[in-house]
PDB file of N, CA and C in Angstrom:
ATOM      1  N   MET A   6     -26.839 102.733 -40.374  1.00  0.00           N
ATOM      2  CA  MET A   6     -25.607 101.995 -40.294  1.00  0.00           C
ATOM      3  C   MET A   6     -25.222 101.755 -38.846  1.00  0.00           C
ATOM      4  N   THR A   7     -25.534 102.691 -37.959  1.00  0.00           N
ATOM      5  CA  THR A   7     -25.260 102.492 -36.539  1.00  0.00           C
ATOM      6  C   THR A   7     -26.096 101.330 -36.007  1.00  0.00           C
ATOM      7  N   ILE A   8     -27.330 101.268 -36.444  1.00  0.00           N
ATOM      8  CA  ILE A   8     -28.203 100.176 -36.005  1.00  0.00           C
ATOM      9  C   ILE A   8     -27.651  98.838 -36.484  1.00  0.00           C
ATOM     10  N   LEU A   9     -27.203  98.781 -37.718  1.00  0.00           N
ATOM     11  CA  LEU A   9     -26.650  97.533 -38.249  1.00  0.00           C
ATOM     12  C   LEU A   9     -25.369  97.136 -37.523  1.00  0.00           C
ATOM     13  N   GLY A  10     -24.533  98.117 -37.222  1.00  0.00           N
ATOM     14  CA  GLY A  10     -23.308  97.836 -36.475  1.00  0.00           C
ATOM     15  C   GLY A  10     -23.605  97.299 -35.088  1.00  0.00           C
ATOM     16  N   ASN A  11     -24.581  97.896 -34.425  1.00  0.00           N
ATOM     17  CA  ASN A  11     -24.978  97.401 -33.103  1.00  0.00           C
ATOM     18  C   ASN A  11     -25.605  96.017 -33.203  1.00  0.00           C
ATOM     19  N   LEU A  12     -26.368  95.777 -34.258  1.00  0.00           N
ATOM     20  CA  LEU A  12     -26.952  94.458 -34.469  1.00  0.00           C
ATOM     21  C   LEU A  12     -25.850  93.412 -34.655  1.00  0.00           C
ATOM     22  N   ALA A  13     -24.834  93.749 -35.438  1.00  0.00           N
ATOM     23  CA  ALA A  13     -23.707  92.824 -35.638  1.00  0.00           C
ATOM     24  C   ALA A  13     -23.044  92.497 -34.306  1.00  0.00           C
ATOM     25  N   LEU A  14     -22.797  93.511 -33.481  1.00  0.00           N
ATOM     26  CA  LEU A  14     -22.174  93.280 -32.178  1.00  0.00           C
ATOM     27  C   LEU A  14     -23.054  92.406 -31.284  1.00  0.00           C
ATOM     28  N   ALA A  15     -24.347  92.664 -31.286  1.00  0.00           N
ATOM     29  CA  ALA A  15     -25.258  91.863 -30.465  1.00  0.00           C
ATOM     30  C   ALA A  15     -25.247  90.398 -30.910  1.00  0.00           C
ATOM     31  N   CYS A  16     -25.254  90.178 -32.212  1.00  0.00           N
ATOM     32  CA  CYS A  16     -25.229  88.807 -32.726  1.00  0.00           C
ATOM     33  C   CYS A  16     -23.919  88.107 -32.372  1.00  0.00           C
ATOM     34  N   ILE A  17     -22.821  88.818 -32.475  1.00  0.00           N
ATOM     35  CA  ILE A  17     -21.523  88.248 -32.117  1.00  0.00           C
ATOM     36  C   ILE A  17     -21.534  87.819 -30.658  1.00  0.00           C
ATOM     37  N   ARG A  18     -22.017  88.678 -29.806  1.00  0.00           N
ATOM     38  CA  ARG A  18     -22.016  88.413 -28.369  1.00  0.00           C
ATOM     39  C   ARG A  18     -22.966  87.283 -27.987  1.00  0.00           C
ATOM     40  N   GLN A  19     -23.932  86.989 -28.851  1.00  0.00           N
ATOM     41  CA  GLN A  19     -24.836  85.870 -28.617  1.00  0.00           C
ATOM     42  C   GLN A  19     -24.369  84.606 -29.334  1.00  0.00           C
ATOM     43  N   GLY A  20     -23.242  84.697 -30.027  1.00  0.00           N
ATOM     44  CA  GLY A  20     -22.690  83.539 -30.720  1.00  0.00           C
ATOM     45  C   GLY A  20     -23.387  83.192 -32.020  1.00  0.00           C
ATOM     46  N   GLU A  21     -24.138  84.130 -32.577  1.00  0.00           N
ATOM     47  CA  GLU A  21     -24.864  83.913 -33.827  1.00  0.00           C
ATOM     48  C   GLU A  21     -24.017  84.412 -34.998  1.00  0.00           C
ATOM     49  N   LEU A  22     -23.079  83.584 -35.412  1.00  0.00           N
ATOM     50  CA  LEU A  22     -22.100  83.991 -36.413  1.00  0.00           C
ATOM     51  C   LEU A  22     -22.732  84.383 -37.747  1.00  0.00           C
ATOM     52  N   ALA A  23     -23.633  83.567 -38.264  1.00  0.00           N
ATOM     53  CA  ALA A  23     -24.226  83.860 -39.576  1.00  0.00           C
ATOM     54  C   ALA A  23     -24.968  85.196 -39.566  1.00  0.00           C
ATOM     55  N   SER A  24     -25.723  85.453 -38.522  1.00  0.00           N
ATOM     56  CA  SER A  24     -26.453  86.726 -38.424  1.00  0.00           C
ATOM     57  C   SER A  24     -25.490  87.895 -38.274  1.00  0.00           C
ATOM     58  N   ALA A  25     -24.427  87.685 -37.515  1.00  0.00           N
ATOM     59  CA  ALA A  25     -23.429  88.740 -37.320  1.00  0.00           C
ATOM     60  C   ALA A  25     -22.733  89.084 -38.633  1.00  0.00           C
ATOM     61  N   VAL A  26     -22.363  88.064 -39.381  1.00  0.00           N
ATOM     62  CA  VAL A  26     -21.697  88.270 -40.670  1.00  0.00           C
ATOM     63  C   VAL A  26     -22.612  89.028 -41.622  1.00  0.00           C
ATOM     64  N   ASP A  27     -23.869  88.634 -41.670  1.00  0.00           N
ATOM     65  CA  ASP A  27     -24.837  89.308 -42.543  1.00  0.00           C
ATOM     66  C   ASP A  27     -24.988  90.779 -42.159  1.00  0.00           C
ATOM     67  N   ALA A  28     -25.166  91.050 -40.879  1.00  0.00           N
ATOM     68  CA  ALA A  28     -25.331  92.433 -40.418  1.00  0.00           C
ATOM     69  C   ALA A  28     -24.080  93.258 -40.679  1.00  0.00           C
ATOM     70  N   LEU A  29     -22.912  92.663 -40.497  1.00  0.00           N
ATOM     71  CA  LEU A  29     -21.679  93.416 -40.720  1.00  0.00           C
ATOM     72  C   LEU A  29     -21.450  93.685 -42.201  1.00  0.00           C
ATOM     73  N   HIS A  30     -21.823  92.749 -43.064  1.00  0.00           N
ATOM     74  CA  HIS A  30     -21.738  93.010 -44.513  1.00  0.00           C
ATOM     75  C   HIS A  30     -22.635  94.199 -44.886  1.00  0.00           C
ATOM     76  N   GLN A  31     -23.836  94.234 -44.319  1.00  0.00           N
ATOM     77  CA  GLN A  31     -24.746  95.350 -44.592  1.00  0.00           C
ATOM     78  C   GLN A  31     -24.175  96.660 -44.056  1.00  0.00           C
ATOM     79  N   THR A  32     -23.541  96.605 -42.908  1.00  0.00           N
ATOM     80  CA  THR A  32     -22.905  97.793 -42.333  1.00  0.00           C
ATOM     81  C   THR A  32     -21.813  98.314 -43.258  1.00  0.00           C
ATOM     82  N   ILE A  33     -20.978  97.404 -43.734  1.00  0.00           N
ATOM     83  CA  ILE A  33     -19.881  97.805 -44.623  1.00  0.00           C
ATOM     84  C   ILE A  33     -20.433  98.366 -45.936  1.00  0.00           C
ATOM     85  N   ASP A  34     -21.509  97.763 -46.456  1.00  0.00           N
ATOM     86  CA  ASP A  34     -22.139  98.296 -47.675  1.00  0.00           C
ATOM     87  C   ASP A  34     -22.523  99.763 -47.473  1.00  0.00           C
ATOM     88  N   ALA A  35     -23.138 100.055 -46.345  1.00  0.00           N
ATOM     89  CA  ALA A  35     -23.555 101.435 -46.055  1.00  0.00           C
ATOM     90  C   ALA A  35     -22.344 102.342 -45.859  1.00  0.00           C
ATOM     91  N   LEU A  36     -21.311 101.841 -45.211  1.00  0.00           N
ATOM     92  CA  LEU A  36     -20.124 102.655 -44.945  1.00  0.00           C
ATOM     93  C   LEU A  36     -19.352 102.993 -46.218  1.00  0.00           C
ATOM     94  N   GLU A  37     -19.414 102.130 -47.193  1.00  0.00           N
ATOM     95  CA  GLU A  37     -18.721 102.410 -48.446  1.00  0.00           C
ATOM     96  C   GLU A  37     -19.266 103.671 -49.108  1.00  0.00           C
ATOM     97  N   ASP A  38     -20.518 103.978 -48.831  1.00  0.00           N
ATOM     98  CA  ASP A  38     -21.135 105.179 -49.399  1.00  0.00           C
ATOM     99  C   ASP A  38     -21.001 106.396 -48.486  1.00  0.00           C
ATOM    100  N   THR A  39     -21.167 106.203 -47.189  1.00  0.00           N
ATOM    101  CA  THR A  39     -21.270 107.345 -46.278  1.00  0.00           C
ATOM    102  C   THR A  39     -20.006 107.647 -45.478  1.00  0.00           C
ATOM    103  N   ARG A  40     -19.239 106.625 -45.139  1.00  0.00           N
ATOM    104  CA  ARG A  40     -18.002 106.775 -44.345  1.00  0.00           C
ATOM    105  C   ARG A  40     -18.259 107.434 -42.986  1.00  0.00           C
ATOM    106  N   GLY A  41     -19.422 107.171 -42.383  1.00  0.00           N
ATOM    107  CA  GLY A  41     -19.758 107.741 -41.083  1.00  0.00           C
ATOM    108  C   GLY A  41     -18.839 107.221 -39.985  1.00  0.00           C
ATOM    109  N   ALA A  42     -18.313 108.132 -39.187  1.00  0.00           N
ATOM    110  CA  ALA A  42     -17.328 107.769 -38.162  1.00  0.00           C
ATOM    111  C   ALA A  42     -17.889 106.805 -37.125  1.00  0.00           C
ATOM    112  N   GLY A  43     -19.133 107.034 -36.692  1.00  0.00           N
ATOM    113  CA  GLY A  43     -19.734 106.142 -35.709  1.00  0.00           C
ATOM    114  C   GLY A  43     -19.882 104.734 -36.253  1.00  0.00           C
ATOM    115  N   GLY A  44     -20.285 104.633 -37.495  1.00  0.00           N
ATOM    116  CA  GLY A  44     -20.427 103.328 -38.142  1.00  0.00           C
ATOM    117  C   GLY A  44     -19.095 102.634 -38.326  1.00  0.00           C
ATOM    118  N   LEU A  45     -18.072 103.420 -38.662  1.00  0.00           N
ATOM    119  CA  LEU A  45     -16.729 102.836 -38.802  1.00  0.00           C
ATOM    120  C   LEU A  45     -16.253 102.248 -37.482  1.00  0.00           C
ATOM    121  N   ASN A  46     -16.442 102.979 -36.396  1.00  0.00           N
ATOM    122  CA  ASN A  46     -16.032 102.482 -35.085  1.00  0.00           C
ATOM    123  C   ASN A  46     -16.739 101.184 -34.742  1.00  0.00           C
ATOM    124  N   LEU A  47     -18.043 101.126 -34.988  1.00  0.00           N
ATOM    125  CA  LEU A  47     -18.800  99.910 -34.699  1.00  0.00           C
ATOM    126  C   LEU A  47     -18.348  98.749 -35.579  1.00  0.00           C
ATOM    127  N   ALA A  48     -18.123  99.011 -36.850  1.00  0.00           N
ATOM    128  CA  ALA A  48     -17.698  97.955 -37.769  1.00  0.00           C
ATOM    129  C   ALA A  48     -16.357  97.369 -37.348  1.00  0.00           C
ATOM    130  N   PHE A  49     -15.419  98.236 -36.987  1.00  0.00           N
ATOM    131  CA  PHE A  49     -14.110  97.731 -36.582  1.00  0.00           C
ATOM    132  C   PHE A  49     -14.155  97.054 -35.220  1.00  0.00           C
ATOM    133  N   SER A  50     -15.029  97.504 -34.341  1.00  0.00           N
ATOM    134  CA  SER A  50     -15.227  96.809 -33.057  1.00  0.00           C
ATOM    135  C   SER A  50     -15.779  95.409 -33.299  1.00  0.00           C
ATOM    136  N   ALA A  51     -16.741  95.321 -34.186  1.00  0.00           N
ATOM    137  CA  ALA A  51     -17.307  94.012 -34.524  1.00  0.00           C
ATOM    138  C   ALA A  51     -16.244  93.110 -35.143  1.00  0.00           C
ATOM    139  N   GLY A  52     -15.426  93.687 -36.009  1.00  0.00           N
ATOM    140  CA  GLY A  52     -14.333  92.921 -36.615  1.00  0.00           C
ATOM    141  C   GLY A  52     -13.389  92.358 -35.573  1.00  0.00           C
ATOM    142  N   GLN A  53     -13.080  93.135 -34.558  1.00  0.00           N
ATOM    143  CA  GLN A  53     -12.211  92.660 -33.482  1.00  0.00           C
ATOM    144  C   GLN A  53     -12.874  91.529 -32.704  1.00  0.00           C
ATOM    145  N   GLU A  54     -14.160  91.663 -32.449  1.00  0.00           N
ATOM    146  CA  GLU A  54     -14.857  90.640 -31.672  1.00  0.00           C
ATOM    147  C   GLU A  54     -15.062  89.346 -32.461  1.00  0.00           C
ATOM    148  N   LEU A  55     -14.905  89.409 -33.766  1.00  0.00           N
ATOM    149  CA  LEU A  55     -15.018  88.205 -34.591  1.00  0.00           C
ATOM    150  C   LEU A  55     -13.732  87.387 -34.619  1.00  0.00           C
ATOM    151  N   ARG A  56     -12.698  87.843 -33.956  1.00  0.00           N
ATOM    152  CA  ARG A  56     -11.413  87.136 -33.993  1.00  0.00           C
ATOM    153  C   ARG A  56     -11.512  85.672 -33.604  1.00  0.00           C
ATOM    154  N   GLN A  57     -12.403  85.361 -32.684  1.00  0.00           N
ATOM    155  CA  GLN A  57     -12.516  83.968 -32.248  1.00  0.00           C
ATOM    156  C   GLN A  57     -12.974  83.040 -33.378  1.00  0.00           C
ATOM    157  N   TRP A  58     -13.547  83.608 -34.434  1.00  0.00           N
ATOM    158  CA  TRP A  58     -13.995  82.829 -35.590  1.00  0.00           C
ATOM    159  C   TRP A  58     -13.137  83.114 -36.824  1.00  0.00           C
ATOM    160  N   ARG A  59     -11.935  83.590 -36.639  1.00  0.00           N
ATOM    161  CA  ARG A  59     -11.105  84.031 -37.769  1.00  0.00           C
ATOM    162  C   ARG A  59     -10.798  82.921 -38.773  1.00  0.00           C
ATOM    163  N   HIS A  60     -10.932  81.662 -38.372  1.00  0.00           N
ATOM    164  CA  HIS A  60     -10.662  80.554 -39.291  1.00  0.00           C
ATOM    165  C   HIS A  60     -11.827  80.297 -40.252  1.00  0.00           C
ATOM    166  N   HIS A  61     -12.983  80.916 -40.017  1.00  0.00           N
ATOM    167  CA  HIS A  61     -14.133  80.769 -40.912  1.00  0.00           C
ATOM    168  C   HIS A  61     -13.940  81.647 -42.150  1.00  0.00           C
ATOM    169  N   THR A  62     -14.254  81.097 -43.289  1.00  0.00           N
ATOM    170  CA  THR A  62     -14.119  81.834 -44.552  1.00  0.00           C
ATOM    171  C   THR A  62     -14.935  83.122 -44.534  1.00  0.00           C
ATOM    172  N   SER A  63     -16.138  83.060 -43.986  1.00  0.00           N
ATOM    173  CA  SER A  63     -16.996  84.248 -43.972  1.00  0.00           C
ATOM    174  C   SER A  63     -16.370  85.385 -43.161  1.00  0.00           C
ATOM    175  N   VAL A  64     -15.683  85.048 -42.094  1.00  0.00           N
ATOM    176  CA  VAL A  64     -15.026  86.064 -41.267  1.00  0.00           C
ATOM    177  C   VAL A  64     -13.781  86.587 -41.975  1.00  0.00           C
ATOM    178  N   GLN A  65     -13.069  85.731 -42.652  1.00  0.00           N
ATOM    179  CA  GLN A  65     -11.898  86.173 -43.416  1.00  0.00           C
ATOM    180  C   GLN A  65     -12.312  87.156 -44.512  1.00  0.00           C
ATOM    181  N   GLU A  66     -13.441  86.888 -45.154  1.00  0.00           N
ATOM    182  CA  GLU A  66     -13.954  87.798 -46.187  1.00  0.00           C
ATOM    183  C   GLU A  66     -14.327  89.148 -45.584  1.00  0.00           C
ATOM    184  N   LEU A  67     -14.934  89.131 -44.404  1.00  0.00           N
ATOM    185  CA  LEU A  67     -15.265  90.386 -43.727  1.00  0.00           C
ATOM    186  C   LEU A  67     -14.015  91.169 -43.373  1.00  0.00           C
ATOM    187  N   ASN A  68     -13.010  90.480 -42.882  1.00  0.00           N
ATOM    188  CA  ASN A  68     -11.757  91.155 -42.551  1.00  0.00           C
ATOM    189  C   ASN A  68     -11.144  91.812 -43.785  1.00  0.00           C
ATOM    190  N   ASP A  69     -11.226  91.127 -44.927  1.00  0.00           N
ATOM    191  CA  ASP A  69     -10.737  91.710 -46.180  1.00  0.00           C
ATOM    192  C   ASP A  69     -11.516  92.970 -46.533  1.00  0.00           C
ATOM    193  N   ARG A  70     -12.829  92.925 -46.375  1.00  0.00           N
ATOM    194  CA  ARG A  70     -13.658  94.101 -46.669  1.00  0.00           C
ATOM    195  C   ARG A  70     -13.341  95.254 -45.717  1.00  0.00           C
ATOM    196  N   LEU A  71     -13.133  94.939 -44.438  1.00  0.00           N
ATOM    197  CA  LEU A  71     -12.784  95.986 -43.472  1.00  0.00           C
ATOM    198  C   LEU A  71     -11.434  96.604 -43.816  1.00  0.00           C
ATOM    199  N   PHE A  72     -10.486  95.775 -44.221  1.00  0.00           N
ATOM    200  CA  PHE A  72      -9.175  96.284 -44.621  1.00  0.00           C
ATOM    201  C   PHE A  72      -9.291  97.189 -45.846  1.00  0.00           C
ATOM    202  N   ASP A  73     -10.088  96.758 -46.827  1.00  0.00           N
ATOM    203  CA  ASP A  73     -10.298  97.580 -48.032  1.00  0.00           C
ATOM    204  C   ASP A  73     -10.960  98.902 -47.681  1.00  0.00           C
ATOM    205  N   LEU A  74     -11.899  98.866 -46.747  1.00  0.00           N
ATOM    206  CA  LEU A  74     -12.581 100.078 -46.293  1.00  0.00           C
ATOM    207  C   LEU A  74     -11.590 101.049 -45.655  1.00  0.00           C
ATOM    208  N   MET A  75     -10.684 100.494 -44.851  1.00  0.00           N
ATOM    209  CA  MET A  75      -9.682 101.307 -44.187  1.00  0.00           C
ATOM    210  C   MET A  75      -8.678 101.880 -45.210  1.00  0.00           C
ATOM    211  N   ALA A  76      -8.286 101.072 -46.154  1.00  0.00           N
ATOM    212  CA  ALA A  76      -7.302 101.499 -47.154  1.00  0.00           C
ATOM    213  C   ALA A  76      -7.876 102.567 -48.082  1.00  0.00           C
ATOM    214  N   ALA A  77      -9.182 102.521 -48.330  1.00  0.00           N
ATOM    215  CA  ALA A  77      -9.813 103.481 -49.228  1.00  0.00           C
ATOM    216  C   ALA A  77      -9.981 104.844 -48.562  1.00  0.00           C
ATOM    217  N   GLY A  78      -9.896 104.884 -47.251  1.00  0.00           N
ATOM    218  CA  GLY A  78     -10.136 106.132 -46.525  1.00  0.00           C
ATOM    219  C   GLY A  78      -8.993 107.053 -46.606  1.00  0.00           C
TER     220      GLY A  78
END
């Protein structure tokens, strides 16, 4: 999950939105089972860095998943 979180951040920083969204969805899938603190930090960092694309439906869906992840904790 740490690798996926770092991959999401790398894709975001390279402007590869589709790849970033895919990697972050996979990160969240893993976090729903494990709740690893390092993975949570990376996922929420990636979520913050996606703000510039917040008008995209795919990013809005990710934000909803991150919120649900936080609320379930």
